[in-house]
CSV table of C-alpha atoms (C1' of nucleotides) in Angstrom, one decimal:
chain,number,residue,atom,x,y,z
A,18,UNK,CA,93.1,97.0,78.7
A,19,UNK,CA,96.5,95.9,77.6
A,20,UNK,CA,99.8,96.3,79.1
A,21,UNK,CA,101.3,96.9,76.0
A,22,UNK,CA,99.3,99.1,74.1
A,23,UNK,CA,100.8,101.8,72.8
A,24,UNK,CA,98.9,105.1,74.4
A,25,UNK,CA,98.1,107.7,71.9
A,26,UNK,CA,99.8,111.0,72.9
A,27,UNK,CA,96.9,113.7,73.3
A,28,UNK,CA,95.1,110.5,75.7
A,29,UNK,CA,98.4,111.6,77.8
A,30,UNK,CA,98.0,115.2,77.4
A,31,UNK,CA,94.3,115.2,78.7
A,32,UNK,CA,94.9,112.9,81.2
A,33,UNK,CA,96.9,116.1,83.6
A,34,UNK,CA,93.9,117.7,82.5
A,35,UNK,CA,91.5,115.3,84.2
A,36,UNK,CA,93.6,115.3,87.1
A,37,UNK,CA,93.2,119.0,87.5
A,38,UNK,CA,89.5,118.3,87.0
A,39,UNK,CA,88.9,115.8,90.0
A,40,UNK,CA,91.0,118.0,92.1
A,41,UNK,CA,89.1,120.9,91.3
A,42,UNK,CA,85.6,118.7,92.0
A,43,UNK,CA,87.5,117.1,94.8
A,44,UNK,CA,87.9,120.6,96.6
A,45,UNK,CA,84.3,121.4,96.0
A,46,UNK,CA,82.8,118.2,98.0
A,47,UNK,CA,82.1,115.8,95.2
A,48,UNK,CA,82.2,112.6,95.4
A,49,UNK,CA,81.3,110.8,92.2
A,50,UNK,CA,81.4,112.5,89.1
A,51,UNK,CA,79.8,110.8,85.4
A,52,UNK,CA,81.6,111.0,82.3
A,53,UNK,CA,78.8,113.5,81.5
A,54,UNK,CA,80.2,116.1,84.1
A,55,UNK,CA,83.6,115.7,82.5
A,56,UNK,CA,82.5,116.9,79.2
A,57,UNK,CA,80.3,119.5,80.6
A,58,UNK,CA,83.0,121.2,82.3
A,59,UNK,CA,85.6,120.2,80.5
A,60,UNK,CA,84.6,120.3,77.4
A,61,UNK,CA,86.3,116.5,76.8
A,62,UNK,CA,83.6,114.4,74.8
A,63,UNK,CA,82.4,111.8,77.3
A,64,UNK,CA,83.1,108.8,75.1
A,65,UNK,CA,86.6,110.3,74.4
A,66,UNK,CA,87.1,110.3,78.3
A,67,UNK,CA,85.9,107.0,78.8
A,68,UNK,CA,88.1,105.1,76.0
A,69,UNK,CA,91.3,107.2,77.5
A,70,UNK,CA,90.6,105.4,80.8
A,71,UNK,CA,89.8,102.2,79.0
A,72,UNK,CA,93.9,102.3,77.8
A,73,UNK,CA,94.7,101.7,81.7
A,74,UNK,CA,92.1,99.7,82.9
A,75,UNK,CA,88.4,99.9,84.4
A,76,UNK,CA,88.2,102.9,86.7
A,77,UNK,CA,84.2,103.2,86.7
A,78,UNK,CA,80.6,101.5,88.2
A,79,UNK,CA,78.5,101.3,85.0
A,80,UNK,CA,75.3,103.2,86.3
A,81,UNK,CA,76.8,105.0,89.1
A,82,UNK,CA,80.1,106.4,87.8
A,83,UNK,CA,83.7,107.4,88.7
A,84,UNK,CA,85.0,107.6,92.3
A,85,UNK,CA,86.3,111.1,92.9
A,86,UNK,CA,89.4,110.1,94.8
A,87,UNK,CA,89.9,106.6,93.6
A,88,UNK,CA,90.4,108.1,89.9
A,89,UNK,CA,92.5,110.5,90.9
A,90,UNK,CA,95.3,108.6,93.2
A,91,UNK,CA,94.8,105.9,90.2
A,92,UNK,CA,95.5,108.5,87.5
A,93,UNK,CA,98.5,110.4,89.8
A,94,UNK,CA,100.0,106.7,89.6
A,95,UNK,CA,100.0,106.1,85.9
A,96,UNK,CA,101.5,109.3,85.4
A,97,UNK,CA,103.8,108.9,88.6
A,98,UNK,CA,103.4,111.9,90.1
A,99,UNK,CA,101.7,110.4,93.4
A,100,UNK,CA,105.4,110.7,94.6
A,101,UNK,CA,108.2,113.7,94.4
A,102,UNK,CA,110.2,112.9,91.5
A,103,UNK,CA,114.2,114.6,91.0
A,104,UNK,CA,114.3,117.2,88.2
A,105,UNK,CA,117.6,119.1,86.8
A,106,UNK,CA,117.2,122.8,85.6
A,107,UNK,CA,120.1,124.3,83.4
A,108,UNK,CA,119.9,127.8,82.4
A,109,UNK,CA,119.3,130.3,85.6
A,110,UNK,CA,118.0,133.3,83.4
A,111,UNK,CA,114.6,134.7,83.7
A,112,UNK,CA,112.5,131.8,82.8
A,113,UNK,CA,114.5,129.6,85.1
A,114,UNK,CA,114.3,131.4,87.4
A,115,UNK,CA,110.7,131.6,87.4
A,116,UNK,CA,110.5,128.1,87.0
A,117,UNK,CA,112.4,127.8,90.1
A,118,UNK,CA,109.9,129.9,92.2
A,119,UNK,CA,106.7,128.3,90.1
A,120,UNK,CA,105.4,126.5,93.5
A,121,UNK,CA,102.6,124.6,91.1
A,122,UNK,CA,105.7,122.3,90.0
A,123,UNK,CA,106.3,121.2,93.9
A,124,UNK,CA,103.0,120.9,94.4
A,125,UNK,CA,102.6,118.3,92.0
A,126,UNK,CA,105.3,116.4,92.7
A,127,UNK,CA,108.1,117.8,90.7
A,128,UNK,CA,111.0,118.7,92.7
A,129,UNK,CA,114.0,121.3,90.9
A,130,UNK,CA,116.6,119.9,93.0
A,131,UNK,CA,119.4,120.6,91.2
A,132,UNK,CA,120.3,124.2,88.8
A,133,UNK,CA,123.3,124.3,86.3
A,134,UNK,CA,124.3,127.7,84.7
A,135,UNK,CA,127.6,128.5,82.9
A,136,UNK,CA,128.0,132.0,83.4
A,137,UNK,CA,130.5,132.9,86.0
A,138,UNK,CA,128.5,135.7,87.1
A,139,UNK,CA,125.7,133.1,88.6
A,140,UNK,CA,127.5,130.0,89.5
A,141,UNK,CA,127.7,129.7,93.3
A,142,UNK,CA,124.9,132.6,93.6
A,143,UNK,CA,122.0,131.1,95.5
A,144,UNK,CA,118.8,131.0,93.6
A,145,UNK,CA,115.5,130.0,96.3
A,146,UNK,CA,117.3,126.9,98.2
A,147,UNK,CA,119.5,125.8,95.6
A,148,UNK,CA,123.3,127.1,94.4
A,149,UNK,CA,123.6,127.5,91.0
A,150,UNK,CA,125.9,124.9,90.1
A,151,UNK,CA,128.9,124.9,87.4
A,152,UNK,CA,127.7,123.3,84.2
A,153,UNK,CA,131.1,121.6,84.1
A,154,UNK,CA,129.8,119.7,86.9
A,155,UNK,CA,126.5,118.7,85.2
A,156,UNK,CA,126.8,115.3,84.1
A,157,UNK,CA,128.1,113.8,87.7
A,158,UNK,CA,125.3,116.2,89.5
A,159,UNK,CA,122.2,114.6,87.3
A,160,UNK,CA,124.0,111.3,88.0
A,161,UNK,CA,124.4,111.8,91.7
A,162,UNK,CA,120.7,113.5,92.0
A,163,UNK,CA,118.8,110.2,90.2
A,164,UNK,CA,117.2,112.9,88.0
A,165,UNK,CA,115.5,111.2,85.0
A,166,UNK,CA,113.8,114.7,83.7
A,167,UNK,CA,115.4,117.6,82.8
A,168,UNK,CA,114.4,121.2,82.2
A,169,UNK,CA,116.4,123.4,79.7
A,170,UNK,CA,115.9,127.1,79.6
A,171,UNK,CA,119.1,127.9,78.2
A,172,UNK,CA,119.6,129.7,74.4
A,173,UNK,CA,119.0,127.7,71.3
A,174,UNK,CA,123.0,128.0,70.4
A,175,UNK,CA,123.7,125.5,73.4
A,176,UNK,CA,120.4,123.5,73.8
A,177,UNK,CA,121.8,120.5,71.4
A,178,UNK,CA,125.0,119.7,73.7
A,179,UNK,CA,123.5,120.5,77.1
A,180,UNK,CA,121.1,118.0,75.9
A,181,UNK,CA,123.5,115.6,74.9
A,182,UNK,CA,125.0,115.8,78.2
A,183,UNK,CA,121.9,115.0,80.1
A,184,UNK,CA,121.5,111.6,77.8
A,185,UNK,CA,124.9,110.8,79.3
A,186,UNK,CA,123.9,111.2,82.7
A,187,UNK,CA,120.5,109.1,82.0
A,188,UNK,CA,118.0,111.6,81.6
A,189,UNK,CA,115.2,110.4,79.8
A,190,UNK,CA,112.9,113.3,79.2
A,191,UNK,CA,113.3,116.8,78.6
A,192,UNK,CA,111.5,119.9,78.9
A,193,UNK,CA,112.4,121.7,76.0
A,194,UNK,CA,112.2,125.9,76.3
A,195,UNK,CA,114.9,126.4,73.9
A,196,UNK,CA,114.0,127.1,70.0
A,197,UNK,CA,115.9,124.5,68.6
A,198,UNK,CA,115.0,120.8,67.3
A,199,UNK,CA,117.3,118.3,69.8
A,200,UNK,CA,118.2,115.1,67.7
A,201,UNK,CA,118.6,112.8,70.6
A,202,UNK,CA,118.2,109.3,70.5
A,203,UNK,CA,114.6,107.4,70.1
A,204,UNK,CA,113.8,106.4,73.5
A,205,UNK,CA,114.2,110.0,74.6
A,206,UNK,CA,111.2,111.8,75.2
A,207,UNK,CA,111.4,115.5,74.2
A,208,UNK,CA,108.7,118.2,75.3
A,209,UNK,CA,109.0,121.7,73.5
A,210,UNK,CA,107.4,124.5,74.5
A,211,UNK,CA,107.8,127.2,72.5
A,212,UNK,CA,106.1,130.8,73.2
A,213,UNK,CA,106.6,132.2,69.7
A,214,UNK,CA,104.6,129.2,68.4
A,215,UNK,CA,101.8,129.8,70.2
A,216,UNK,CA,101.7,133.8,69.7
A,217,UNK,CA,102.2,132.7,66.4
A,218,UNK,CA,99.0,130.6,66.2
A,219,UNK,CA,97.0,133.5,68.1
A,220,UNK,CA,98.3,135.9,65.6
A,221,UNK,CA,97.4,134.0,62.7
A,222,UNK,CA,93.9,133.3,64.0
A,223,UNK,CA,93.1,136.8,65.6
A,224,UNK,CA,94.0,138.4,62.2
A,225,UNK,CA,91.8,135.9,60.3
A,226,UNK,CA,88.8,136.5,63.1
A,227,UNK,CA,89.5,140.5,61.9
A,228,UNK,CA,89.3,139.3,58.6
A,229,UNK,CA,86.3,137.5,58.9
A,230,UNK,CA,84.7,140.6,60.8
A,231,UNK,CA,85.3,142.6,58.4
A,232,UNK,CA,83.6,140.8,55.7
A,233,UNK,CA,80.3,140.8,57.4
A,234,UNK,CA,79.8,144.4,57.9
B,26,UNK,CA,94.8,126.9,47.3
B,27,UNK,CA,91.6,128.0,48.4
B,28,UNK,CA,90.7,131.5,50.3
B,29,UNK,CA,88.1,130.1,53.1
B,30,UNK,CA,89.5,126.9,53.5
B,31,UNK,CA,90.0,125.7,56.9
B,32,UNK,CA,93.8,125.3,57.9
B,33,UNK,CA,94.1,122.4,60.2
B,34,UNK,CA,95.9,123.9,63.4
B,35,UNK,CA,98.9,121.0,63.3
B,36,UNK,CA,99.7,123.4,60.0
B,37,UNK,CA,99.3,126.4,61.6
B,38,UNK,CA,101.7,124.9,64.3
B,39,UNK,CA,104.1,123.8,62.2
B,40,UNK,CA,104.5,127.1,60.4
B,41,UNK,CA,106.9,128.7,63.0
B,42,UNK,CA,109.0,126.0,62.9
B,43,UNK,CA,109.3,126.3,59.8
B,44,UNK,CA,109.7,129.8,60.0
B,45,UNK,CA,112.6,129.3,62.4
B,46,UNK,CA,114.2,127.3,60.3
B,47,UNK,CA,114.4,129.5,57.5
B,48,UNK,CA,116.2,132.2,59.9
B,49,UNK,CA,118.8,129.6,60.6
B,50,UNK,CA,119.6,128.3,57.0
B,51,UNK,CA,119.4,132.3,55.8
B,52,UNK,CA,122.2,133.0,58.9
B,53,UNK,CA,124.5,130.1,57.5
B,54,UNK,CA,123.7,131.6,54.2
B,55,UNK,CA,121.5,129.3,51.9
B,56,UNK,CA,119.0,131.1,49.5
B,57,UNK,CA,117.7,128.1,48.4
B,58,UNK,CA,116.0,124.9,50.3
B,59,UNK,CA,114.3,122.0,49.1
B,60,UNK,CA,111.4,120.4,51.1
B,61,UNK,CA,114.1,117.3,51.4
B,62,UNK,CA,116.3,119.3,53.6
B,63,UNK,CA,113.4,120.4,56.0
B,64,UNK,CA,112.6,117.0,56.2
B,65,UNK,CA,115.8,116.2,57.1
B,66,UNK,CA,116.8,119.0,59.4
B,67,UNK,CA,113.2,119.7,61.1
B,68,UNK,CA,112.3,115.9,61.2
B,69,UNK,CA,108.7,117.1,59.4
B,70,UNK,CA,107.7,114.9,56.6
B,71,UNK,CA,108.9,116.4,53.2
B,72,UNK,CA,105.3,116.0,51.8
B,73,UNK,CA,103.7,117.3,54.9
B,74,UNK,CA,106.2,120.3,53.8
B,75,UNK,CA,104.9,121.1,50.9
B,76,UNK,CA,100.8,120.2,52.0
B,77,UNK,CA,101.1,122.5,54.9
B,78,UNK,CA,102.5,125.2,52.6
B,79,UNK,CA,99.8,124.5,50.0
B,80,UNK,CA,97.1,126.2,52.0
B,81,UNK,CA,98.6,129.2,51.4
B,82,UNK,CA,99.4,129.5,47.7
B,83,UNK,CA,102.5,128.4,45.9
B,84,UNK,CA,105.9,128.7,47.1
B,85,UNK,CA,108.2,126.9,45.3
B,86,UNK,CA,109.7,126.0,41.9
B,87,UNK,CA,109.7,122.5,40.5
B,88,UNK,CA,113.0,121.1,40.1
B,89,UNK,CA,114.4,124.1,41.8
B,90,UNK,CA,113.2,124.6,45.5
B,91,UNK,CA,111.9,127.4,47.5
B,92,UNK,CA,113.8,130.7,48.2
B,93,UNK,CA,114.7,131.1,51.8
B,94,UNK,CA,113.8,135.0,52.2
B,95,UNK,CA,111.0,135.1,50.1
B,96,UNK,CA,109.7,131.7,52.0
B,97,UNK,CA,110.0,133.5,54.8
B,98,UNK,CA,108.8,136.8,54.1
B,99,UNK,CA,105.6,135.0,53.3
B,100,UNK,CA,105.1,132.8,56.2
B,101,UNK,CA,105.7,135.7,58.7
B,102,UNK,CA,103.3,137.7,57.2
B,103,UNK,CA,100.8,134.7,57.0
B,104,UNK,CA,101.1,134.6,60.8
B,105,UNK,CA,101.0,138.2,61.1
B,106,UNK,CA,104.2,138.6,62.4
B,107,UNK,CA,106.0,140.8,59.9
B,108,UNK,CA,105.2,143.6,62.2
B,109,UNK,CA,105.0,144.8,65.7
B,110,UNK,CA,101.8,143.4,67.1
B,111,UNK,CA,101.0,145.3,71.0
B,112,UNK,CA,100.1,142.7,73.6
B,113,UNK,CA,98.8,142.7,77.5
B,114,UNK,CA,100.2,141.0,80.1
B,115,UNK,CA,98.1,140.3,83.2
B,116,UNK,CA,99.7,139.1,85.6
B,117,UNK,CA,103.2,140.4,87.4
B,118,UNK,CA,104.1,137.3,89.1
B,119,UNK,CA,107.5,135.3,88.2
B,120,UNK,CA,106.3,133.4,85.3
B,121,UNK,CA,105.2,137.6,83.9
B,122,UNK,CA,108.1,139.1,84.8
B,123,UNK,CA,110.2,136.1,82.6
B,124,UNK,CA,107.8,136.9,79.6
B,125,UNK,CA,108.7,140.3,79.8
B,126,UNK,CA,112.1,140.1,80.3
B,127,UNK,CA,112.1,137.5,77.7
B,128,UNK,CA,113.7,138.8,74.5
B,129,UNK,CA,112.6,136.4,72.0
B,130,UNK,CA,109.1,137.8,71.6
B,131,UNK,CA,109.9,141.8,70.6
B,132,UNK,CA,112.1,140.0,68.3
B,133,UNK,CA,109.2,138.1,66.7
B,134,UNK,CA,107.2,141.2,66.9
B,135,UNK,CA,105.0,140.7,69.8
B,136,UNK,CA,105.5,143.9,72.4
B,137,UNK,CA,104.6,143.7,75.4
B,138,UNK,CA,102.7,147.0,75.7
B,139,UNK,CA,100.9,146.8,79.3
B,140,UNK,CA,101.1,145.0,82.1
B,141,UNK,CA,98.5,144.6,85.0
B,142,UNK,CA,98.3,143.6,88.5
B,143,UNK,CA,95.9,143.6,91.3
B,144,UNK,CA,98.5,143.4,93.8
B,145,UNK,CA,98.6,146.8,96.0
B,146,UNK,CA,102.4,146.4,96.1
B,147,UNK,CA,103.3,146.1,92.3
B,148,UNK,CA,101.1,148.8,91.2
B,149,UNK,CA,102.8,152.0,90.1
B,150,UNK,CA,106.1,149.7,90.1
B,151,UNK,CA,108.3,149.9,87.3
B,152,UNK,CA,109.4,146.7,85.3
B,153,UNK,CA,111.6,146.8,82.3
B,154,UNK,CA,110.5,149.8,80.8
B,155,UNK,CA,106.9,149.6,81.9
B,156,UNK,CA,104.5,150.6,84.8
B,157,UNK,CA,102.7,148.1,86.4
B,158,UNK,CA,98.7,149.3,86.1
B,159,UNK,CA,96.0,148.6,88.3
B,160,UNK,CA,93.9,145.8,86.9
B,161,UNK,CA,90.5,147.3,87.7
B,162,UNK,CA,91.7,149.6,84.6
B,163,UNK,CA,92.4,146.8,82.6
B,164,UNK,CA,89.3,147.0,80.3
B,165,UNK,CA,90.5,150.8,79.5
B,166,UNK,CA,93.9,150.2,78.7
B,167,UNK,CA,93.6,147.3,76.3
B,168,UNK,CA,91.2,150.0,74.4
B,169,UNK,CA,93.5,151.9,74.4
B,170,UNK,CA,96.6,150.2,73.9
B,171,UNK,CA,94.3,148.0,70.7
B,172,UNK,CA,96.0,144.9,71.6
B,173,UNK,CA,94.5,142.2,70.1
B,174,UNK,CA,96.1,139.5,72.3
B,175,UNK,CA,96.4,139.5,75.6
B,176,UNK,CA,98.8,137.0,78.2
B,177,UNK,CA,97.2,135.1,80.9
B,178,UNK,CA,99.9,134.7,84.4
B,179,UNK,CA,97.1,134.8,87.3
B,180,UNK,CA,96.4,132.6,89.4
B,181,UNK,CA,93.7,129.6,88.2
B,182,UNK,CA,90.9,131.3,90.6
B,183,UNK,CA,91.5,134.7,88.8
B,184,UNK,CA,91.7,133.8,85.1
B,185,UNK,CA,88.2,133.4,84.0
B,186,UNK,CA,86.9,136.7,85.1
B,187,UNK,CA,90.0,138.5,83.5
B,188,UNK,CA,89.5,136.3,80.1
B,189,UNK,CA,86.0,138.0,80.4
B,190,UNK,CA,87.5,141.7,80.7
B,191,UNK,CA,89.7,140.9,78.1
B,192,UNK,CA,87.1,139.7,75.4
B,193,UNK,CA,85.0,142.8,76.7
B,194,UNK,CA,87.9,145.0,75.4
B,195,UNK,CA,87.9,143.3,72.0
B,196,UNK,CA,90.9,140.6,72.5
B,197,UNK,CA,90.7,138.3,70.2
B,198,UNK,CA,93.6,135.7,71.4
B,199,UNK,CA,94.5,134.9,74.9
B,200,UNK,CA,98.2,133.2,75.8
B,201,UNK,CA,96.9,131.3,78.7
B,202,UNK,CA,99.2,130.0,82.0
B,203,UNK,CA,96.7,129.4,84.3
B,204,UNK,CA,95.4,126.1,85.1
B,205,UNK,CA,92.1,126.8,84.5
B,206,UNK,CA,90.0,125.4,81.6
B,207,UNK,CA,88.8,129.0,79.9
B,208,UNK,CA,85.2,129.4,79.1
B,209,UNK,CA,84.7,132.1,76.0
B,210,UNK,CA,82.8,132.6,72.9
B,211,UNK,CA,83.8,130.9,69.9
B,212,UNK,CA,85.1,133.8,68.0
B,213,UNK,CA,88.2,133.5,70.8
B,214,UNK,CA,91.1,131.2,70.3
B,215,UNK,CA,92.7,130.2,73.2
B,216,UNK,CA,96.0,129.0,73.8
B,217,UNK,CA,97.1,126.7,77.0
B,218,UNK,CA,100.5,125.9,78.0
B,219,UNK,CA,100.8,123.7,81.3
B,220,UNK,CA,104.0,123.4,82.1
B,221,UNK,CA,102.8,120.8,84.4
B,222,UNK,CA,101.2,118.9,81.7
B,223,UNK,CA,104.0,118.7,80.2
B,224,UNK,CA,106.2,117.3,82.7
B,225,UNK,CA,103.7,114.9,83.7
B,226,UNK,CA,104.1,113.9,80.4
B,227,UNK,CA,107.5,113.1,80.0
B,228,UNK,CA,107.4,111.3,83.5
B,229,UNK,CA,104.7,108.7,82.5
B,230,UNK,CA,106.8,108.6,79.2
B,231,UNK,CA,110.1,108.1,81.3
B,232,UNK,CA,108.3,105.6,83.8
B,233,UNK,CA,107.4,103.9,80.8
B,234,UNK,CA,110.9,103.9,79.8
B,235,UNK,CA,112.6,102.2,82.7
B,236,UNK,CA,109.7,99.9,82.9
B,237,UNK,CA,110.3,98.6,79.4
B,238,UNK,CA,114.4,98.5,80.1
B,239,UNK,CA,114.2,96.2,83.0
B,240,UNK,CA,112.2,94.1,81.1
B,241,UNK,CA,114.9,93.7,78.9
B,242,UNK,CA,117.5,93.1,81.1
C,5,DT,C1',115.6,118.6,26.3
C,6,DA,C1',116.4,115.7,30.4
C,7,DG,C1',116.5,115.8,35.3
C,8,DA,C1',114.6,117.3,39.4
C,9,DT,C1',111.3,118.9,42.6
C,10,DT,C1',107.1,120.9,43.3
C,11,DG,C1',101.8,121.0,44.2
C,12,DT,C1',98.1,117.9,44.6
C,13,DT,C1',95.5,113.7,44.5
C,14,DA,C1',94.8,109.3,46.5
C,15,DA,C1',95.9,105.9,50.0
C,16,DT,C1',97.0,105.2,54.6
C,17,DC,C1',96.9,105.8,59.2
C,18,DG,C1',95.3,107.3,63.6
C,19,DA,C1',92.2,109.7,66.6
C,20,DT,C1',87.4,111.1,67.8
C,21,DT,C1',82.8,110.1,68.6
C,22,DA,C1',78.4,107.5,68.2
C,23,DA,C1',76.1,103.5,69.5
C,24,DC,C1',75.2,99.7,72.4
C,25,DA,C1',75.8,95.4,75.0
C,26,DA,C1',77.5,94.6,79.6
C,27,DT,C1',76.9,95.7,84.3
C,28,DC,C1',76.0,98.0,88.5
D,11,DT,C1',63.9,94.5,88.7
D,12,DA,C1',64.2,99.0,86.0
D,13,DG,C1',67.1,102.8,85.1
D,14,DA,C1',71.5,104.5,84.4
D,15,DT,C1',76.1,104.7,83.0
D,16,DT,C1',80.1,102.3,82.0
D,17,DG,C1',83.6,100.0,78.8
D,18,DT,C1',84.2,98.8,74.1
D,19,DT,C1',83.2,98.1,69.3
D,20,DA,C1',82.2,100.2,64.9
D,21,DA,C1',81.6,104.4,62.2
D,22,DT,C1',83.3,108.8,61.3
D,23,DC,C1',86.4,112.2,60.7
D,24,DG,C1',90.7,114.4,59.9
D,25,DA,C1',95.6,114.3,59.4
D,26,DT,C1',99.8,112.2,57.4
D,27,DT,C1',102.3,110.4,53.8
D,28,DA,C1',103.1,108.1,49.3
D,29,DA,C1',102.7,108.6,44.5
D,30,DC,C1',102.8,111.1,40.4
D,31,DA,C1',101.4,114.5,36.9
D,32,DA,C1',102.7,119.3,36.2
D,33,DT,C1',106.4,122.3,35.6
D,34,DC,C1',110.6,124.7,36.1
DNA sequence: TAGATTGTTAATCGATTAACAATC
DNA sequence: TAGATTGTTAATCGATTAACAATC
C-alpha cells in the first residue's frame, strides 16, 4: 500500500459494491468469507478483489481469509460513510422528492439535510422534515449546514450556475441528475447519472440481441 | 467499419452524450460541427470522437465536419431511439413514481406502458395516466404490452425473482434500482444505477479532498 | 489547387487477471 | 508441518489518444 497512490475509479465503484456484499453475508451469519466467495456471488474476479484491497492496505489472513465485519467497518471508513455526513438537495420536483423519501440514503449514512427550490409555489412547503428553502438563500445554507456533497435534480438550463454556487459555498462533490456537462473546477468531483444514457445502452443492445436472434433462425 | 464487430460499451456510453449535444448545438442553430468543438464543449477527446463514431460507418466530411441533423438522425437510430420503444415499470414506490412522472424519457422515446405493484393498496390506483396492475400478472402484460425493457424499483429482496418473470416474458434489457447484484442469462444486459454508489463515491473523493488540502496548508 | 478535417492505424496508457511467493 | 489463501508481481487485455494518409 501507498498513501499516495492514485486509486483507479471502477476500484472505487466496486468497493460500495463489496460493502453491500459483506452486509448481505453479514445478515446471513457469516463470518469469514475468501476472495473466492466474492467472485462467486459477485461475479468480481477474485484477484481483481484482492488488488482493490491491496490499494488500502492488508485486510486478509493468507489461508484463512477476510473478517466479515472487520472488512466492512474498514471499507465504511475509507469511503467515510461509518458516520452521517451533510448533503444539500436543490431541485424539489419528482426525483427530489423521491430522493428525499429514498430511506437507503440515511441508512447509509447520507443525511439530505438541507432542500433548495426556486419556484415560489414550493418554497416554504414542507417536504418529509425539511422546508423547502429559497435558492436565494443557498450559498449561506450549504455554508451554515458543513455540506461538502451536493445533489442536483434541477433542469439542465440551470444545472451549470446552481453548480457554480455550490463551489462557492465549498461543495466538493456533486451528484449530477441534470443532462448537462458542469465545467467546474478540477478538484471538483462530479457524479452524472443520467437515465436516457442507460435506456440508451439497453436500447442499443436489446435491438442488437433481436438482431442477433433473428439471424439464427 | 465492420458489421459484427464488438462496440466497446465506453462507446456505446458515450453515444448519448453525444447525441445530446447535437440537440443543443441544432437549438442554438449550427448545422455543422467539427470533432474539435465536441472535444471542447463535451470534454471527450476529439479522436475518441471520431473512433467511437467509426464503429458505425462514416459520418463526416474531411475538411468539412459532420452535419448536426444528419449526425443525429443516425445516432438515434443506432441506439434505437428514433421511435417510441414501450417499457415496464415494476415497482410503484417513490423512486417509480419520479420515473414516471419524469418527462425526459417519452421525450427520448421510452414510454412507460405498464406499471406493476404487489402492494394491495396501489393496485387498481391510477398514476399519471396509467393503472397500477397486480404483479402476479406481470408475465402477461409484458406479452402483451411487447416491451422489450423493463425498470427495476423493488426492493433488493424482490428483484431477482421479478428479473426472472421479466426474462420469462422475453425482456431483453432490465433498468435496474435495486441493490441487488442480478443473476440472468447472458443474452440479458443489465443496467445498475446505485445512487448510493455514487454518493459513496464522491465522499471518499471529497474526503480525499480535504485530506490533501490540509496537507497543503 | 491548397487548406482543413476526417477515418484509421499505431503507440500509449491503464485496468484486469493469471501466477506465485509470502504467510497464516 | 502441510494445506490453503492472501498480497503482489508480471502478463494480458482493452481502451484512449496521437499521428497521418485519405479525402473533401
Amino acid at each position: 500500500m501507498n498513501e499516495n497512490i492514485k486509486v483507479p475509479m471502477p476500484t472505487l465503484e466496486r468497493l460500495s459494491t463489496y460493502l453491500r456484499y459483506l452486509q448481505d453475508v453479514q445478515a446471513r451469519g457469516v463470518h469469514t468469507i475468501l476472495s473466492a466467495d466474492v467472485e462467486r456471488d459477485t461475479g468480481v474476479n477474485a484477484a481483481q478483489f484482492r488488488k482493490d484491497l491491496s490499494f488500502f492496505g492488508e485486510f486478509g489472513k493468507p489461508g484463512v481469509g477476510y473478517n466479515v465485519l472487520e472488512l466492512q467497518q474498514r471499507i465504511a471508513r475509507i469511503l467515510q460513510v461509518h458516520r452521517e455526513q451533510p448533503v444539500v438537495l436543490v431541485g424539489a420536483g419528482n426525483l427530489g422528492t423521491a430522493l428525499i423519501g429514498y430511506p437507503g440514503l440515511r441508512r447509509h449514512g447520507f443525511v439530505i439535510a438541507g432542500v433548495f427550490d426556486n419556484s415560489p409555489k414550493k418554497i416554504g412547503q414542507r417536504l418529509g422534515e425539511m422546508e423547502i428553502q429559497d435558492i436565494q438563500y443557498l450559498k449561506e445554507g450549504i455554508v451554515k449546514l458543513g455540506a461538502k456533497i451536493g445533489i442536483l435534480t434541477v433542469p439542465a438550463s440551470e444545472a451549470q450556475t446552481i453548480a457554480n454556487t455550490m463551489v462557492e459555498a465549498d461543495v466538493k462533490g456533486i451528484l449530477n441528475f441534470a443532462p448537462a456537462t458542469l465545467r467546474l473546477p478540477a478538484d471538483i468531483t462530479v457524479r452524472d447519472v443520467y437515465f436516457f444514457q442507460e435506456l440508451a445502452v439497453l436500447s442499443y443492445c436489446v435491438s442488437r440481441a433481436e438482431l442477433l436472434a433473428e439471424r439464427s433462425e
